[in-house]
Tab-separated table of C-alpha atoms in Angstrom:
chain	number	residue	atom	x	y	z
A	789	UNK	CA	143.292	65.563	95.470
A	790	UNK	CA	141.895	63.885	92.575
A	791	UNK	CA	138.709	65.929	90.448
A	792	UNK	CA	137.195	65.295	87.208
A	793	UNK	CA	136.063	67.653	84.814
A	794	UNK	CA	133.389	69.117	87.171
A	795	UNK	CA	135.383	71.562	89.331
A	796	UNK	CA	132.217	70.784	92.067
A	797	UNK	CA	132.596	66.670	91.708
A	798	UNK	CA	135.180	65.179	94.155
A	799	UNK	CA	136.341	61.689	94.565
A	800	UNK	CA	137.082	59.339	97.904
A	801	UNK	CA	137.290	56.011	99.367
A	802	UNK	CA	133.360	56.355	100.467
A	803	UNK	CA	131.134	59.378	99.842
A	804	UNK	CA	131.405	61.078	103.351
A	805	UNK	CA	135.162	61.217	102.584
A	806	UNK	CA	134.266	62.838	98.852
A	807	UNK	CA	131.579	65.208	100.283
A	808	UNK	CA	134.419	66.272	103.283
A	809	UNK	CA	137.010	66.689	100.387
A	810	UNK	CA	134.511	69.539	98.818
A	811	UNK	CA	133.330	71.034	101.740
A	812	UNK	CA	136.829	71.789	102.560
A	813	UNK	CA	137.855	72.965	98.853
A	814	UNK	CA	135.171	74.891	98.555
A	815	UNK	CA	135.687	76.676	101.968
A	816	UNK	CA	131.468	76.016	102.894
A	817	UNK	CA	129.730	74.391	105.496
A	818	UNK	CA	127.617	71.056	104.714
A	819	UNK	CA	124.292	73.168	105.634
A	820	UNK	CA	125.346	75.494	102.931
A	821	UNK	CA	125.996	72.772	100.205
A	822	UNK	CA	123.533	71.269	97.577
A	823	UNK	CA	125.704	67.673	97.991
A	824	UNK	CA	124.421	64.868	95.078
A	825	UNK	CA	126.025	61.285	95.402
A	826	UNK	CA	126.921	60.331	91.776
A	827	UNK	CA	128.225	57.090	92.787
A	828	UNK	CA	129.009	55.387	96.175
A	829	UNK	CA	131.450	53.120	94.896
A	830	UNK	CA	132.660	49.966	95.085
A	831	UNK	CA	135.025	48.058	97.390
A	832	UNK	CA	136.439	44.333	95.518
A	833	UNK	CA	139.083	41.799	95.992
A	834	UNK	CA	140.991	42.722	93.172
A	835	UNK	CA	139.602	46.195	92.333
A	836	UNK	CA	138.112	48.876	93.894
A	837	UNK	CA	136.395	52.059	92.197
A	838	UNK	CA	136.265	55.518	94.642
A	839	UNK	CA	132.741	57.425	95.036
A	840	UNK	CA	131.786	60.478	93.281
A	841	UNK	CA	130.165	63.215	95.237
A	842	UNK	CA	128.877	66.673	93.646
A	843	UNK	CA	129.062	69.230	95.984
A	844	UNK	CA	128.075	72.989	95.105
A	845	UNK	CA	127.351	75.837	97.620
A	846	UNK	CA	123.844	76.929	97.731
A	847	UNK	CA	122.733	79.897	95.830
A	848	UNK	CA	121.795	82.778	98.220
A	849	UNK	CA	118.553	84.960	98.060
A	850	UNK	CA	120.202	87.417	96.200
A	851	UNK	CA	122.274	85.148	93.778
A	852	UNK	CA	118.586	83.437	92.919
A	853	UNK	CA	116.887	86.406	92.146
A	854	UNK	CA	119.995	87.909	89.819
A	855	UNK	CA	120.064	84.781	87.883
A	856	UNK	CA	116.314	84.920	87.063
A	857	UNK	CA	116.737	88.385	86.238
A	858	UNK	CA	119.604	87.684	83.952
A	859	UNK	CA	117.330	84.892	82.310
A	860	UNK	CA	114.384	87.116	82.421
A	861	UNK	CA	116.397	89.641	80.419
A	862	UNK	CA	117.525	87.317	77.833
A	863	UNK	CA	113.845	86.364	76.750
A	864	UNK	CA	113.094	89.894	76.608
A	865	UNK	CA	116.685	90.180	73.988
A	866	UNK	CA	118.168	92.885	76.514
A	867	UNK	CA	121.642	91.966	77.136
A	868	UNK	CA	122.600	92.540	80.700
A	869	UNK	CA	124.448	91.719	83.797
A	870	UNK	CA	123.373	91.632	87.494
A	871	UNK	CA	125.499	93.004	90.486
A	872	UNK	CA	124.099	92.241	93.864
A	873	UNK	CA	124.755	93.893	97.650
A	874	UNK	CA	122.614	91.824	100.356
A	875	UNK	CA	121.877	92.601	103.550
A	876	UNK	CA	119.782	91.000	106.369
A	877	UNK	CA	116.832	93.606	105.572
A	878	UNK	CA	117.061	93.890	102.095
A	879	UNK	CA	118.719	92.867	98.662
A	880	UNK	CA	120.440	95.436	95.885
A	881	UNK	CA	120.240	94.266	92.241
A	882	UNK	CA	121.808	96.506	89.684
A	883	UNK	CA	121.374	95.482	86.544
A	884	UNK	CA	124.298	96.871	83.970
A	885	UNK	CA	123.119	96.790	80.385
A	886	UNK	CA	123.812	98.716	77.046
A	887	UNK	CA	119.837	99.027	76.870
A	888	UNK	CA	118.606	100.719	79.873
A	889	UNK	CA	115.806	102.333	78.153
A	890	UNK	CA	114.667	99.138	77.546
A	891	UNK	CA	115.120	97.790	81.136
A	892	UNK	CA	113.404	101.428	82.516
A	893	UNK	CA	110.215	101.224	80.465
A	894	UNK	CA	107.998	104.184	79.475
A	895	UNK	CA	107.520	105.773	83.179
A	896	UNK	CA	109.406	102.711	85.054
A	897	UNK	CA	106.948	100.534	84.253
A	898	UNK	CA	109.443	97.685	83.044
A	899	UNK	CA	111.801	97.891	85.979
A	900	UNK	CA	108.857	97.861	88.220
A	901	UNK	CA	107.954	94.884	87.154
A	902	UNK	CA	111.154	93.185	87.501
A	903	UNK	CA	111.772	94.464	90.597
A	904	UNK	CA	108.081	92.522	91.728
A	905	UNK	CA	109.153	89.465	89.888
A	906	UNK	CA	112.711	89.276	91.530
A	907	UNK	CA	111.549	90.061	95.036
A	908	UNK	CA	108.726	87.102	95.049
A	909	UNK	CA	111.894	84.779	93.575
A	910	UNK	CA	113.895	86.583	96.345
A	911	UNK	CA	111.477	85.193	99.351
A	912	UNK	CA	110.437	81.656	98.266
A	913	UNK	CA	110.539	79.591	101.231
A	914	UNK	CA	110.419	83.067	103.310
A	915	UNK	CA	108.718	83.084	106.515
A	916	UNK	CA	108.931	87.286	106.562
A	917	UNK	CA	109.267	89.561	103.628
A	918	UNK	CA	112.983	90.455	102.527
A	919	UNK	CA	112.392	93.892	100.436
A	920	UNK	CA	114.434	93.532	96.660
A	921	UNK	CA	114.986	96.743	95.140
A	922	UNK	CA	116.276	96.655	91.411
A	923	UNK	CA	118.223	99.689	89.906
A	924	UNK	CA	119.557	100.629	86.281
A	925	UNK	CA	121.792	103.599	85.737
A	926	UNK	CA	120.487	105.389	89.087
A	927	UNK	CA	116.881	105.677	88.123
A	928	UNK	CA	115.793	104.719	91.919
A	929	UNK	CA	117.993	108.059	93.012
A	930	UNK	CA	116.209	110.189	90.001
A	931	UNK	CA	112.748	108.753	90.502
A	932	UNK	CA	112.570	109.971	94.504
A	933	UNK	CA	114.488	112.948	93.817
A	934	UNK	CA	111.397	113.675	91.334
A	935	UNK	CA	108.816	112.602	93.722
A	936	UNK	CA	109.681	114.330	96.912
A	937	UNK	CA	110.098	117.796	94.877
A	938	UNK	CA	106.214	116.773	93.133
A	939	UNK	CA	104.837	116.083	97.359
A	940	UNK	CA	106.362	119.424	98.579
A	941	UNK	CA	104.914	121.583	95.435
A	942	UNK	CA	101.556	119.546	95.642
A	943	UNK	CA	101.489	120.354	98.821
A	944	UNK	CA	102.238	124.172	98.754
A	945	UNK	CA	99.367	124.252	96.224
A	946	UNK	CA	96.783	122.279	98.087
A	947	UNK	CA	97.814	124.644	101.110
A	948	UNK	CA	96.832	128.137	98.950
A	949	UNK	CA	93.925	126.502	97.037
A	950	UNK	CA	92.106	124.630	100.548
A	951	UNK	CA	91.601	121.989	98.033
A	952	UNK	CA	92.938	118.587	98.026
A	953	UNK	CA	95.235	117.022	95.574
A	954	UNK	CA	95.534	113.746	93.828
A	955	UNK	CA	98.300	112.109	92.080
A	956	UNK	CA	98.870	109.500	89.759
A	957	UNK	CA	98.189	106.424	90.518
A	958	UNK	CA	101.565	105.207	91.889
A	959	UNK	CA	103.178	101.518	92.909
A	960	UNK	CA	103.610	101.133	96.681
A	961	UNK	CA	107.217	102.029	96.843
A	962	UNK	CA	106.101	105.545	95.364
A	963	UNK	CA	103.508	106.368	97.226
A	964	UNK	CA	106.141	105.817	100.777
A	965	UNK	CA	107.848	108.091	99.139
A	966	UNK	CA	105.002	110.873	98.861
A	967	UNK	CA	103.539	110.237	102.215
A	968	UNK	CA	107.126	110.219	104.432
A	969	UNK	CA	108.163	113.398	102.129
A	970	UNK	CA	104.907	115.115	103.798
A	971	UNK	CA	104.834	112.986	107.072
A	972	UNK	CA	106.754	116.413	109.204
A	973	UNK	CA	104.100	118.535	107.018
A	974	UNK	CA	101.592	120.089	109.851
A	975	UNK	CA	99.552	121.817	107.643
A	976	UNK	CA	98.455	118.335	105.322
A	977	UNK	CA	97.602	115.204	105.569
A	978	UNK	CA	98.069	112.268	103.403
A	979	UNK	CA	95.945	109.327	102.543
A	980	UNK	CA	95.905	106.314	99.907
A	981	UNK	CA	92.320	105.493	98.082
A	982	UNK	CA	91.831	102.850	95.113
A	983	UNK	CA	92.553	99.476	94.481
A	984	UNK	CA	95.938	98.464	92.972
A	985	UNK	CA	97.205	99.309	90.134
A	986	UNK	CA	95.226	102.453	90.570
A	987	UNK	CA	95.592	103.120	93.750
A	988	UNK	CA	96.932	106.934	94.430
A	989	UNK	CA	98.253	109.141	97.224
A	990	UNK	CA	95.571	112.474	98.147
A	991	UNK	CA	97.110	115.544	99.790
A	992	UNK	CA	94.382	116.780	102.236
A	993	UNK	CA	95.174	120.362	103.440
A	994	UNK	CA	93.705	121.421	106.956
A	995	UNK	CA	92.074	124.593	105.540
A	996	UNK	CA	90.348	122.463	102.958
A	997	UNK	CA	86.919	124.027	102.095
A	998	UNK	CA	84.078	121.379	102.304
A	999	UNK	CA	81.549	122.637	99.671
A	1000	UNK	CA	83.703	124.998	97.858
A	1001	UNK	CA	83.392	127.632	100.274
A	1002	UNK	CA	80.047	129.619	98.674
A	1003	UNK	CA	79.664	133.150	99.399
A	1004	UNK	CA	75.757	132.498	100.068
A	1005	UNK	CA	74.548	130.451	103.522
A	1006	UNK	CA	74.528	127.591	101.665
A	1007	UNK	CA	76.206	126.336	98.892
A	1008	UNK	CA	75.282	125.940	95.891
A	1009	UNK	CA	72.250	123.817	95.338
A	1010	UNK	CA	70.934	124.373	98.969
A	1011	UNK	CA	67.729	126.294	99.779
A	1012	UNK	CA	69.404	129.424	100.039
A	1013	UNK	CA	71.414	130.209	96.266
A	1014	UNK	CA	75.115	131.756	96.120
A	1015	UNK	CA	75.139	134.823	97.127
A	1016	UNK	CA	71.633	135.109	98.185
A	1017	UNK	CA	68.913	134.744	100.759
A	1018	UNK	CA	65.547	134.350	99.787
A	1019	UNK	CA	63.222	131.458	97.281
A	1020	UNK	CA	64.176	133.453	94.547
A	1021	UNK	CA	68.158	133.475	94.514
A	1022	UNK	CA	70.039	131.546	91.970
A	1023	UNK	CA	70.074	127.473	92.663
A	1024	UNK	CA	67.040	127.750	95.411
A	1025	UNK	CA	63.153	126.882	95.268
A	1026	UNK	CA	61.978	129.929	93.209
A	1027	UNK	CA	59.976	126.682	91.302
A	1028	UNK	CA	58.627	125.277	94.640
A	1029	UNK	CA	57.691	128.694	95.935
A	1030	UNK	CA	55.857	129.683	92.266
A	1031	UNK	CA	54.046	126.069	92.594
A	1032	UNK	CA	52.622	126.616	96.146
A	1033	UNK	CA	51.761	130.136	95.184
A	1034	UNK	CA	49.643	128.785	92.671
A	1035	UNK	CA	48.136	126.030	94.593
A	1036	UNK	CA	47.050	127.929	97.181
A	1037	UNK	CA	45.147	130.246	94.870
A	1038	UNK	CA	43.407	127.010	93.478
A	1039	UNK	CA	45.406	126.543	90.062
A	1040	UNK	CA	47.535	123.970	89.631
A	1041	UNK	CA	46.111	120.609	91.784
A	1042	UNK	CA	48.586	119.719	94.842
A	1043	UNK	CA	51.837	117.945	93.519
A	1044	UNK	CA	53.484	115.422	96.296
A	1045	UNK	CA	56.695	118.092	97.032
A	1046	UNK	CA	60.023	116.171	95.502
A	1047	UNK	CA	62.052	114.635	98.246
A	1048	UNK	CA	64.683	117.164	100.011
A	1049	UNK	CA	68.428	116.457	98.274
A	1050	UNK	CA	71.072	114.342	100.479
A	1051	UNK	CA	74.343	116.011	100.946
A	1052	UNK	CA	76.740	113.827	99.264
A	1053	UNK	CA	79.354	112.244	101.786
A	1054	UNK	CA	83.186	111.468	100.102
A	1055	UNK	CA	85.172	108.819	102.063
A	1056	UNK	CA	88.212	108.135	102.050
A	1057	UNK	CA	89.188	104.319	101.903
A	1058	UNK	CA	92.547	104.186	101.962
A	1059	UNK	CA	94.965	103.673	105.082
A	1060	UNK	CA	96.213	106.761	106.613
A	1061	UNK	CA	99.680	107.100	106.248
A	1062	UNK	CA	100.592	110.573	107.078
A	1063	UNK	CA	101.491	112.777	109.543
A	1064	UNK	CA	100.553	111.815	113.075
A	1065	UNK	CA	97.305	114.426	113.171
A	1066	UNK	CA	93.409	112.269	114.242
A	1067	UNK	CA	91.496	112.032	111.319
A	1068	UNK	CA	88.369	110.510	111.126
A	1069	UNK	CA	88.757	109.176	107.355
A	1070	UNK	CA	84.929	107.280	107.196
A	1071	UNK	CA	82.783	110.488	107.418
A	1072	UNK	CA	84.598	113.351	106.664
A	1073	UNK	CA	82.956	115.481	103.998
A	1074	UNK	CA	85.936	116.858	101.303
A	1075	UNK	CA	84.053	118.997	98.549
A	1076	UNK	CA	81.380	118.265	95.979
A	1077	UNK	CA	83.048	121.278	93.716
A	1078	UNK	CA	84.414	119.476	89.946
A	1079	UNK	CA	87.579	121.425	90.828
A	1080	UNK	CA	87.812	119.003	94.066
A	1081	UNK	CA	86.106	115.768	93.108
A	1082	UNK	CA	88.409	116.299	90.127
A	1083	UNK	CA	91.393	118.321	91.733
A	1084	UNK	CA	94.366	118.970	89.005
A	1085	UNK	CA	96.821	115.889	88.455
A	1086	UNK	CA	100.428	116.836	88.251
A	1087	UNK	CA	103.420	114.759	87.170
């Protein structure tokens, strides 16, 4: 079988017989060919000339998103190789390189973004969403090694405290991670709140004190202070009751009273993602305390 210098053009009487010639070289099936017709040829009394067909199998999914990686790499001067695995439910890319600090980035932020990139080349054309996952020197294993021993102690702690606890703001990989590390958990729950890139994972313990858990009848701020019961405890209406005193004994002229304080409401807007308890996420009151508006971020 005649071939030029192209190892993908091949030569025949017509092009069908060119393009058959490939297919059969190549070991492929036309619907997985990219076939170009360089020249259809040319039948003549004295001479004829034999069509030119290019014929080169189609790149898969995972083949795309490697080579755009590779390129990718090269305008960011990190020298590096892709290996691929592909499945029908997701793609492998492991990118060998010299450099992988470089490919990592400070806290995975680089290979993060990579791994977006190559998944939206990954699924152009894609009716449903093929997940890419790309890897350098085993940082996926390390990373969810790291996270699922940061949701258990997280946990423990929100469990002793009755507070809730809120990470880092993660990417959505990361935060699976936390909430199907704590899913079996029956003592927490798990929600997302923000807006991306900030949005985080908050470990919600069932024991979780509302206000703080003051040792007064209400908390503090209320009518009645911590730790006491009467106009005159710490945080009441010793003002208000001093005022009206007054007032009543024809001092001061009557001052409208200040409108009565409205308990402060936090919701939760994330999506719950945790274990299978109800939880009503809209109304649910969750501490006004700094400790718990604030709780303690761990990495």
């Amino acid at each position: 079988m005649e071939q030029n210098d192209d190892k993908h053009v091949f030569t025949g009487k017509s092009a069908e017989e060119a393009t058959q010639k490939g297919l059969a070289t190549l070991g492929i099936r036309e619907e997985d060919a990219v076939i170009e017709v360089l020249d259809q040829g040319k039948k003549g009394i004295f001479k004829s000339t034999d069509a030119r067909v290019k014929v080169t199998p189609k790149m898969t999914e995972a083949q795309n998103a490697a080579e755009f990686l590779e390129g990718l790499l090269d305008l960011l001067g990190i020298t590096g190789t892709c290996k691929t695995e592909e499945s029908d439910e997701r793609i492998d890319i492991e990118i060998i390189t010299t450099d992988a600090k470089a490919v990592l980035g400070k806290k995975g932020s680089t290979i993060d973004a990579l791994q977006t990139l190559a998944g939206a080349v990954a699924n152009i054309g894609r009716e449903e969403y093929k997940k890419v996952a790309v890897d350098c020197e085993g940082y996926r294993d390390r990373r969810d090694d790291e996270l699922i021993q940061l949701a258990k102690r997280l946990a423990k702690k929100a469990i002793e405290r009755g507070k809730k606890m809120t990470l880092d703001p993660m990417n959505p990989y990361e935060r699976r991670v936390i909430h199907s590390t704590l899913a079996g958990n029956p003592h927490v729950k798990t929600v997302s709140e923000g807006k991306e890139p900030m949005r985080r994972v908050v470990i919600i313990p069932d024991n979780a004190r509302p206000y703080g858990g003051g040792r007064g009848e209400k908390s503090r701020g209320g009518n009645y202070g911590r730790g006491g019961k009467g106009p005159s405890a710490r945080g009441g209406s010793r003002g208000t009751f001093n005022r009206d005193k007054k007032e009543a004994e024809g001092g001061n002229p009557a001052r409208t009273p200040a409108p009565p304080r409205r308990k402060k409401e936090m919701h939760f807007g994330g999506t719950y993602l945790g274990n299978s308890k109800d939880m009503d996420l809209g109304t649910e009151d969750v501490g006004e305390t700094e400790s718990e508006v604030n709780p303690e971020k761990e990495e």
